[in-house]
Coordinates of C-alpha atoms and ligand atoms in Angstrom, one line a residue:
M79 CA 32.5 38.3 169.3
T80 CA 33.1 35.3 172.3
K81 CA 31.3 32.0 171.4
I82 CA 29.5 30.5 174.1
L83 CA 28.4 26.5 172.9
V84 CA 25.0 26.8 174.9
T85 CA 23.9 23.1 175.5
G86 CA 19.8 22.1 176.1
G87 CA 19.4 26.3 174.5
L88 CA 16.3 25.8 172.9
G89 CA 14.5 25.1 176.6
Y90 CA 13.1 27.0 179.0
I91 CA 16.6 28.5 180.9
G92 CA 18.9 27.6 177.6
S93 CA 17.0 29.6 175.4
H94 CA 15.7 32.8 178.5
T95 CA 20.3 33.0 178.6
V96 CA 20.9 32.6 174.4
V97 CA 18.2 36.4 174.6
E98 CA 21.0 37.6 178.0
L99 CA 24.5 36.3 176.5
V100 CA 23.5 38.2 173.4
N101 CA 23.1 41.2 175.2
A102 CA 25.6 41.5 177.0
G103 CA 27.9 40.5 173.2
Y104 CA 29.1 37.2 173.8
E105 CA 27.5 34.9 171.0
P106 CA 26.0 32.2 171.1
V107 CA 26.0 28.8 169.7
I108 CA 22.9 26.0 170.1
V109 CA 23.2 22.3 170.7
D110 CA 19.8 20.9 171.4
D111 CA 18.6 17.1 170.5
L112 CA 15.3 19.1 170.2
S113 CA 14.4 16.0 172.9
N114 CA 12.4 18.6 175.2
S115 CA 12.1 21.8 173.0
Q116 CA 11.0 23.1 169.9
L117 CA 13.0 23.8 166.7
Q118 CA 10.3 27.0 166.0
I119 CA 12.0 28.5 169.0
L120 CA 14.8 29.4 167.6
N121 CA 12.6 31.7 164.7
Q122 CA 11.0 32.9 168.6
L123 CA 14.5 33.5 169.7
E124 CA 15.5 35.6 166.1
K125 CA 12.0 37.9 166.9
I126 CA 13.9 39.4 170.7
I127 CA 17.7 39.8 169.3
G128 CA 17.2 40.6 166.1
F129 CA 18.9 37.4 164.4
K130 CA 19.4 33.0 163.9
P131 CA 21.8 31.5 166.9
A132 CA 23.8 29.5 165.5
F133 CA 21.7 26.2 165.6
Y134 CA 22.7 22.4 165.3
Q135 CA 20.9 19.6 166.1
F136 CA 21.8 16.0 168.1
D137 CA 22.0 14.4 171.0
L138 CA 25.4 15.3 173.2
C139 CA 25.6 11.5 174.1
D140 CA 27.4 10.9 171.0
E141 CA 30.3 11.7 171.6
Q142 CA 31.7 11.8 168.3
K143 CA 29.1 14.2 167.2
L144 CA 29.9 16.6 169.6
R145 CA 34.2 15.9 168.5
D146 CA 32.2 16.9 164.9
F147 CA 30.9 20.0 166.3
A148 CA 33.8 21.8 168.9
A149 CA 36.2 20.7 165.3
S150 CA 33.6 22.7 163.3
E151 CA 33.4 25.1 165.4
P152 CA 36.5 26.1 166.8
G153 CA 37.6 28.9 169.1
I154 CA 34.2 27.7 171.6
A155 CA 35.8 30.3 175.4
G156 CA 32.8 28.8 177.2
V157 CA 30.0 25.8 178.2
I158 CA 26.8 26.9 179.6
H159 CA 25.5 23.3 179.5
F160 CA 22.3 23.1 180.4
A161 CA 21.0 19.5 178.6
A162 CA 19.5 16.6 180.8
S163 CA 16.3 15.5 181.4
K164 CA 15.1 17.0 184.2
A165 CA 11.0 16.2 184.9
V166 CA 11.6 14.2 188.8
G167 CA 8.6 11.8 188.9
E168 CA 9.9 10.3 185.2
S169 CA 13.7 9.7 186.9
V170 CA 11.8 7.4 189.0
V171 CA 10.3 5.5 185.9
K172 CA 12.8 5.1 184.8
P173 CA 15.8 5.8 186.3
L174 CA 18.9 4.8 183.6
K175 CA 17.0 7.1 180.8
Y176 CA 18.4 10.4 183.9
Y177 CA 22.0 8.1 184.6
R178 CA 22.8 7.4 180.7
N179 CA 21.1 11.6 179.5
N180 CA 22.5 13.7 182.3
I181 CA 26.1 12.0 182.7
Y182 CA 27.0 10.4 179.5
S183 CA 26.3 13.8 178.2
L184 CA 28.9 15.6 180.7
V185 CA 31.6 12.9 180.6
N186 CA 31.5 13.4 176.8
L187 CA 31.8 17.4 177.1
L188 CA 34.7 17.2 179.7
N189 CA 35.8 14.6 178.0
V190 CA 36.2 16.3 174.8
Y191 CA 37.1 19.6 175.6
S192 CA 39.8 18.2 178.4
G193 CA 42.0 20.5 179.0
K194 CA 40.9 23.4 177.0
P195 CA 40.8 26.7 178.3
V196 CA 37.1 26.9 178.5
G197 CA 35.1 27.3 181.2
I198 CA 32.2 24.9 182.0
V199 CA 29.1 26.9 183.8
F200 CA 27.1 23.7 184.8
S201 CA 23.4 23.9 185.9
S202 CA 22.5 22.7 189.4
S203 CA 20.1 22.5 191.6
C204 CA 18.5 23.3 195.2
T205 CA 17.9 19.7 195.2
V206 CA 20.8 18.5 196.3
Y207 CA 20.1 20.0 199.9
G208 CA 17.4 18.1 200.5
Q209 CA 15.6 19.7 203.4
P210 CA 18.0 21.7 204.6
D211 CA 18.8 21.7 208.8
E212 CA 19.2 25.9 209.0
L213 CA 17.7 27.8 206.7
P214 CA 18.3 30.1 204.3
V215 CA 20.0 27.3 203.2
T216 CA 23.8 28.1 202.1
E217 CA 26.1 26.8 199.7
T218 CA 28.9 25.1 202.3
A219 CA 25.0 23.3 203.8
P220 CA 25.7 18.9 203.7
V221 CA 24.6 17.7 200.6
K222 CA 21.3 15.2 201.2
P223 CA 20.5 11.7 200.0
A224 CA 19.2 12.1 196.9
Q225 CA 15.2 11.7 196.8
S226 CA 15.4 11.4 193.5
P227 CA 17.3 9.8 189.8
Y228 CA 17.7 13.1 188.6
G229 CA 18.1 14.9 192.4
N230 CA 21.7 12.5 192.1
T231 CA 22.3 13.0 188.3
K232 CA 22.7 16.5 189.9
Q233 CA 25.2 15.0 193.3
I234 CA 27.3 12.9 190.7
A235 CA 27.7 15.4 188.1
E236 CA 28.7 17.9 190.3
E237 CA 31.7 15.0 192.0
I238 CA 32.4 14.6 188.8
L239 CA 33.6 18.3 187.8
I240 CA 35.1 18.5 191.3
D241 CA 37.5 15.2 190.1
A242 CA 37.6 17.0 186.4
I243 CA 39.0 20.3 188.5
T244 CA 41.3 17.6 190.2
S245 CA 42.9 15.6 186.8
G246 CA 43.1 18.9 185.1
D247 CA 40.8 17.8 182.1
A248 CA 39.2 20.9 183.7
K249 CA 40.4 24.4 184.4
K250 CA 37.1 26.8 185.7
V251 CA 34.3 24.9 186.0
I252 CA 31.2 27.2 188.0
A253 CA 27.9 25.3 188.9
L254 CA 24.7 27.1 189.5
R255 CA 22.3 25.5 192.0
Y256 CA 18.9 27.0 191.3
F257 CA 16.1 27.1 193.3
N258 CA 12.0 27.6 191.6
P259 CA 12.4 29.2 187.6
V260 CA 9.9 31.0 187.1
G261 CA 8.0 33.1 184.8
A262 CA 8.9 34.8 181.2
H263 CA 10.8 36.4 178.8
S264 CA 9.0 40.0 179.2
T265 CA 7.6 39.8 174.9
A266 CA 6.1 36.6 176.0
L267 CA 8.7 35.5 172.5
I268 CA 10.1 32.8 174.8
G269 CA 8.7 30.4 178.3
E270 CA 8.7 27.6 179.3
L271 CA 6.8 24.5 177.4
P272 CA 5.6 22.0 179.9
I273 CA 5.1 18.7 177.2
G274 CA 1.9 17.3 178.9
V275 CA 0.7 17.3 182.2
P276 CA 3.0 20.2 183.8
Q277 CA 4.5 18.5 187.0
N278 CA 6.0 22.7 188.6
L279 CA 3.5 24.8 190.0
V280 CA 3.2 28.7 188.3
P281 CA 2.6 26.2 184.7
F282 CA -0.1 23.6 186.0
I283 CA -1.2 27.7 187.9
T284 CA -1.8 28.6 184.8
Q285 CA -2.9 26.1 182.6
T286 CA -5.4 26.7 185.3
A287 CA -6.1 30.0 184.7
I288 CA -6.5 29.8 181.0
G289 CA -8.8 27.1 181.7
K290 CA -6.6 24.6 180.2
R291 CA -6.6 22.9 183.5
Q292 CA -10.6 22.6 185.6
K293 CA -8.3 22.8 189.3
I294 CA -5.7 23.5 190.8
T295 CA -4.1 21.1 194.0
V296 CA -2.1 22.9 197.3
F297 CA -0.3 19.8 197.7
G298 CA -1.1 20.1 201.6
D299 CA -1.8 22.5 203.8
D300 CA -0.3 21.5 207.2
Y301 CA 3.6 21.6 207.2
N302 CA 5.0 23.3 209.4
T303 CA 4.6 27.2 207.7
K304 CA 3.2 29.6 207.8
D305 CA 0.1 29.0 206.3
G306 CA 1.0 24.9 205.8
S307 CA 2.1 24.9 202.9
C308 CA 5.9 24.4 201.0
V309 CA 7.6 26.7 201.1
R310 CA 10.0 27.6 197.8
D311 CA 12.4 30.1 196.7
Y312 CA 11.2 31.5 193.2
I313 CA 13.3 33.1 191.1
H314 CA 12.5 34.6 187.7
V315 CA 14.1 33.6 184.8
V316 CA 15.6 36.3 183.4
D317 CA 17.4 36.8 186.6
L318 CA 18.4 33.1 186.9
A319 CA 19.7 33.8 183.3
K320 CA 21.5 36.4 183.9
A321 CA 23.2 34.8 186.5
H322 CA 25.0 33.0 184.0
V323 CA 26.7 36.0 182.1
A324 CA 28.3 36.5 185.7
A325 CA 29.5 32.8 186.5
L326 CA 31.2 33.6 182.7
K327 CA 32.8 37.0 183.6
L328 CA 33.5 35.6 187.0
M329 CA 35.4 33.0 185.3
E330 CA 37.6 35.3 182.8
K331 CA 39.4 36.8 186.0
P332 CA 42.2 35.7 185.3
D333 CA 43.0 34.8 189.3
F334 CA 39.7 32.6 189.1
S335 CA 40.6 29.1 188.3
G336 CA 38.6 25.7 190.1
F337 CA 35.1 24.8 191.1
D338 CA 32.5 26.9 192.8
V339 CA 29.8 26.8 193.9
F340 CA 26.9 30.1 193.6
N341 CA 22.4 29.2 195.2
L342 CA 21.1 31.1 192.4
G343 CA 17.5 32.6 194.4
T344 CA 15.1 35.6 196.1
G345 CA 16.1 34.5 199.3
I346 CA 13.4 35.0 199.7
G347 CA 10.5 31.9 200.4
N348 CA 7.2 31.9 199.4
T349 CA 4.7 29.1 200.7
V350 CA 1.5 27.4 197.5
L351 CA -0.8 28.7 199.0
E352 CA 1.8 32.8 199.0
I353 CA 2.1 31.9 194.8
I354 CA -2.2 31.8 194.4
T355 CA -2.9 35.1 195.6
A356 CA 0.7 36.8 194.4
F357 CA -0.9 35.8 190.6
E358 CA -4.6 36.1 191.7
R359 CA -2.8 39.7 192.3
A360 CA -0.7 40.3 189.5
T361 CA -3.3 39.5 186.6
G362 CA -6.7 40.1 188.2
V363 CA -8.3 36.3 187.9
K364 CA -9.1 34.2 189.9
L365 CA -8.2 30.4 190.3
N366 CA -10.0 27.7 191.2
Y367 CA -7.8 25.6 193.7
E368 CA -8.3 23.2 196.7
I369 CA -6.3 21.3 199.1
G370 CA -5.5 18.0 198.4
P371 CA -3.0 15.9 200.1
R372 CA 0.9 16.9 200.8
R373 CA 3.0 15.9 197.1
G374 CA 5.6 12.0 197.7
G375 CA 8.5 13.4 198.3
D376 CA 8.6 17.2 198.7
V377 CA 10.6 19.1 201.4
E378 CA 8.9 21.4 203.8
Q379 CA 11.2 24.2 203.3
V380 CA 14.0 25.6 202.0
W381 CA 15.5 29.2 200.3
G382 CA 18.3 30.2 199.5
D383 CA 20.9 32.6 201.1
V384 CA 22.8 34.5 198.5
T385 CA 24.7 35.7 200.1
K386 CA 28.1 34.5 198.2
S387 CA 25.6 34.9 194.4
A388 CA 25.9 39.2 196.0
N389 CA 29.8 38.9 197.0
E390 CA 31.6 36.9 194.5
L391 CA 28.9 36.4 191.5
H392 CA 28.3 39.8 191.2
W393 CA 25.1 39.0 191.1
K394 CA 21.4 39.6 192.1
A395 CA 17.5 39.3 191.6
E396 CA 15.9 41.8 190.7
L397 CA 12.5 40.9 189.0
D398 CA 9.9 40.6 193.0
I399 CA 6.5 37.9 192.4
D400 CA 4.3 39.8 190.9
T401 CA 6.4 40.2 188.0
M402 CA 7.2 35.9 187.8
M403 CA 3.6 36.1 188.0
S404 CA 2.8 37.8 185.5
S405 CA 5.4 37.0 182.7
A406 CA 3.8 33.4 183.0
W407 CA 0.6 35.0 182.5
K408 CA 1.1 36.7 179.8
W409 CA 2.8 33.9 178.1
E410 CA 0.4 31.7 178.5
K411 CA -2.2 34.0 176.7
Y412 CA 0.2 34.0 173.5
L413 CA 0.4 30.5 174.1
S414 CA -3.0 30.0 173.4
Q415 CA -3.8 32.7 170.4
N416 CA -0.1 31.4 168.7
T417 CA 1.1 28.8 167.2
L418 CA 4.4 28.3 167.6
Ligands
NAD568 P1 15.0 22.0 179.1 O1 13.6 20.6 178.7 O2 13.1 22.9 178.8 O3 16.0 22.3 178.1 C1 16.4 21.4 178.1 C2 16.5 21.4 177.3 O4 17.7 20.2 176.5 C3 15.9 20.8 176.6 O5 15.8 21.9 175.1 C4 15.9 19.4 175.6 O6 15.6 19.4 174.0 C5 17.8 19.8 175.9 N1 18.8 18.8 176.4 C6 18.4 17.5 176.5 N2 18.7 16.1 176.1 C7 19.9 16.3 175.5 C8 21.2 16.1 174.9 N3 21.1 14.7 175.7 N4 21.5 16.5 173.9 C9 21.2 17.6 172.9 N5 20.5 18.5 173.6 C10 19.5 17.8 175.3 O7 15.3 22.4 180.7 P2 15.5 24.1 181.2 O8 13.7 23.5 182.6 O9 15.2 24.5 181.0 O10 16.9 23.5 182.4 C11 18.2 23.3 181.8 C12 19.2 22.9 183.3 O11 17.8 23.1 184.7 C13 19.4 21.2 182.9 O12 19.8 20.4 183.6 C14 18.1 21.0 184.3 O13 17.7 19.9 185.8 C15 18.3 22.0 185.1 N6 17.8 22.6 186.7 C16 16.2 23.0 186.4 C17 15.0 23.5 186.7 C18 14.1 23.6 186.6 O14 12.7 23.6 187.4 N7 13.1 24.0 185.1 C19 15.2 24.1 187.9 C20 16.5 23.6 188.3 C21 18.3 23.2 187.6
WQD569 C1 7.0 23.9 194.2 C2 5.9 23.8 195.5 C3 4.9 21.8 196.0 C4 1.9 21.9 191.7 C5 11.5 20.6 190.9 C6 12.4 19.8 191.5 C7 13.5 20.6 191.1 C8 13.3 21.4 190.5 C9 12.2 22.1 190.7 C10 15.4 20.7 189.8 C11 5.9 22.3 195.8 C12 3.8 22.5 195.5 C13 3.7 21.9 192.6 C14 1.0 21.6 192.3 C15 0.9 22.5 194.2 N1 14.1 20.9 189.6 N2 2.0 22.2 194.0 N3 1.0 22.1 193.2 O1 8.9 20.5 193.9 O2 10.4 22.7 194.5 O3 11.1 21.7 192.5 O4 11.1 21.3 189.9 O5 16.5 20.3 189.4 O6 14.1 19.9 191.0 O7 12.0 18.9 192.4 O8 8.3 22.2 192.6 O9 6.7 22.9 190.9 O10 6.7 21.2 191.3 O11 6.4 22.9 193.0 O12 0.7 22.2 195.1 O13 -0.1 21.7 191.2 O14 4.6 23.4 194.6 O15 3.1 20.3 196.3 O16 6.0 23.0 197.2 P1 10.2 21.7 193.2 P2 7.0 22.1 192.2

């Protein structure tokens, strides 16, 4: 079996990708320092895939530990690099934490696997587009000045990866620019685990519906959109996970070399109010919501052109908004009835 290092494999997107890797016949090896995840996710993964995947707990910023790991796990054929800190607001307050964690971990991986035939899949973000001039946004759209240190780490990381390809330190790299990942696995055994008050829309919705939060505030209804609230391209995390398998398969082709980048979205924009309506429709649960002021730093609208992903990555999102909402709700209910 082909061994794939999954950094951050106990996190939200990483854990779903571990499942899809196993479904596709790969052997995932997880490295995670549990800075934003729980060890119990390994047991949850076991319930889904039938065995406990190999797991190493350490901080990727520690290059020696990564070297020791590489020596003890020879034959890694690919790396999917999820591990990073991801809270946009926190990155403004603690920028050095973000530059250290997100950049050191990547540079260490590139150093340790330098010159080896190891394909790298990198978690980038639609945040690199800022507010695009044209919608839907394509991969050739200009990268806009970052709105946060977090966003900047994604831009810098893409540049580092391109330089590593140019120098020959890396041979094959695919950067995947995620739009807004939401939802949970159909078994409701894994999903998003926000620490503290969620900053993202869908976990805030599900926590409001379950009664953990009193109400949800819609951040602005005076944007130039169909109902005045912001537009995003929400994508089911299981679809997103499958795209990582597609990226590995593309890199396995003998004619693939160098750096490439793909949008991972559905190609459909939904407003915040449409998401609230979809949640109510899909779950039958009424949401207590109010309209509030705009949130600083939000772009008005963004959704992806996914033509390149369909044609070259041979991947397309399949799950609709109602499935995203019902799966997120099923996971929230699971969490309220079970301790992990
Ligand atoms: P997550 O926080 O759930 O998962 C990240 C995992 O990496 C966590 O388990 C954490 O413990 C681990 N980790 C962090 N730093 C580490 C380190 N130095 N060494 C070892 N492990 C470390 O986040 P996620 O939502 O699954 O996101 C995965 C990736 O996708 C991140 O790079 C994130 O920036 C990117 N991304 C996420 C979103 C989103 O909305 N969730 C959108 C675009 C891009
Ligand atoms: C979605 C929409 C909010 C909460 C962030 C990062 C981005 C990427 C994904 C990593 C916006 C509105 C939200 C609430 C609301 N992450 N909202 N009330 O801001 O598109 O993207 O996560 O790369 O970099 O910036 O996602 O889920 O926070 O917000 O009205 O309580 O929901 O204003 O329009 P966002 P989000």
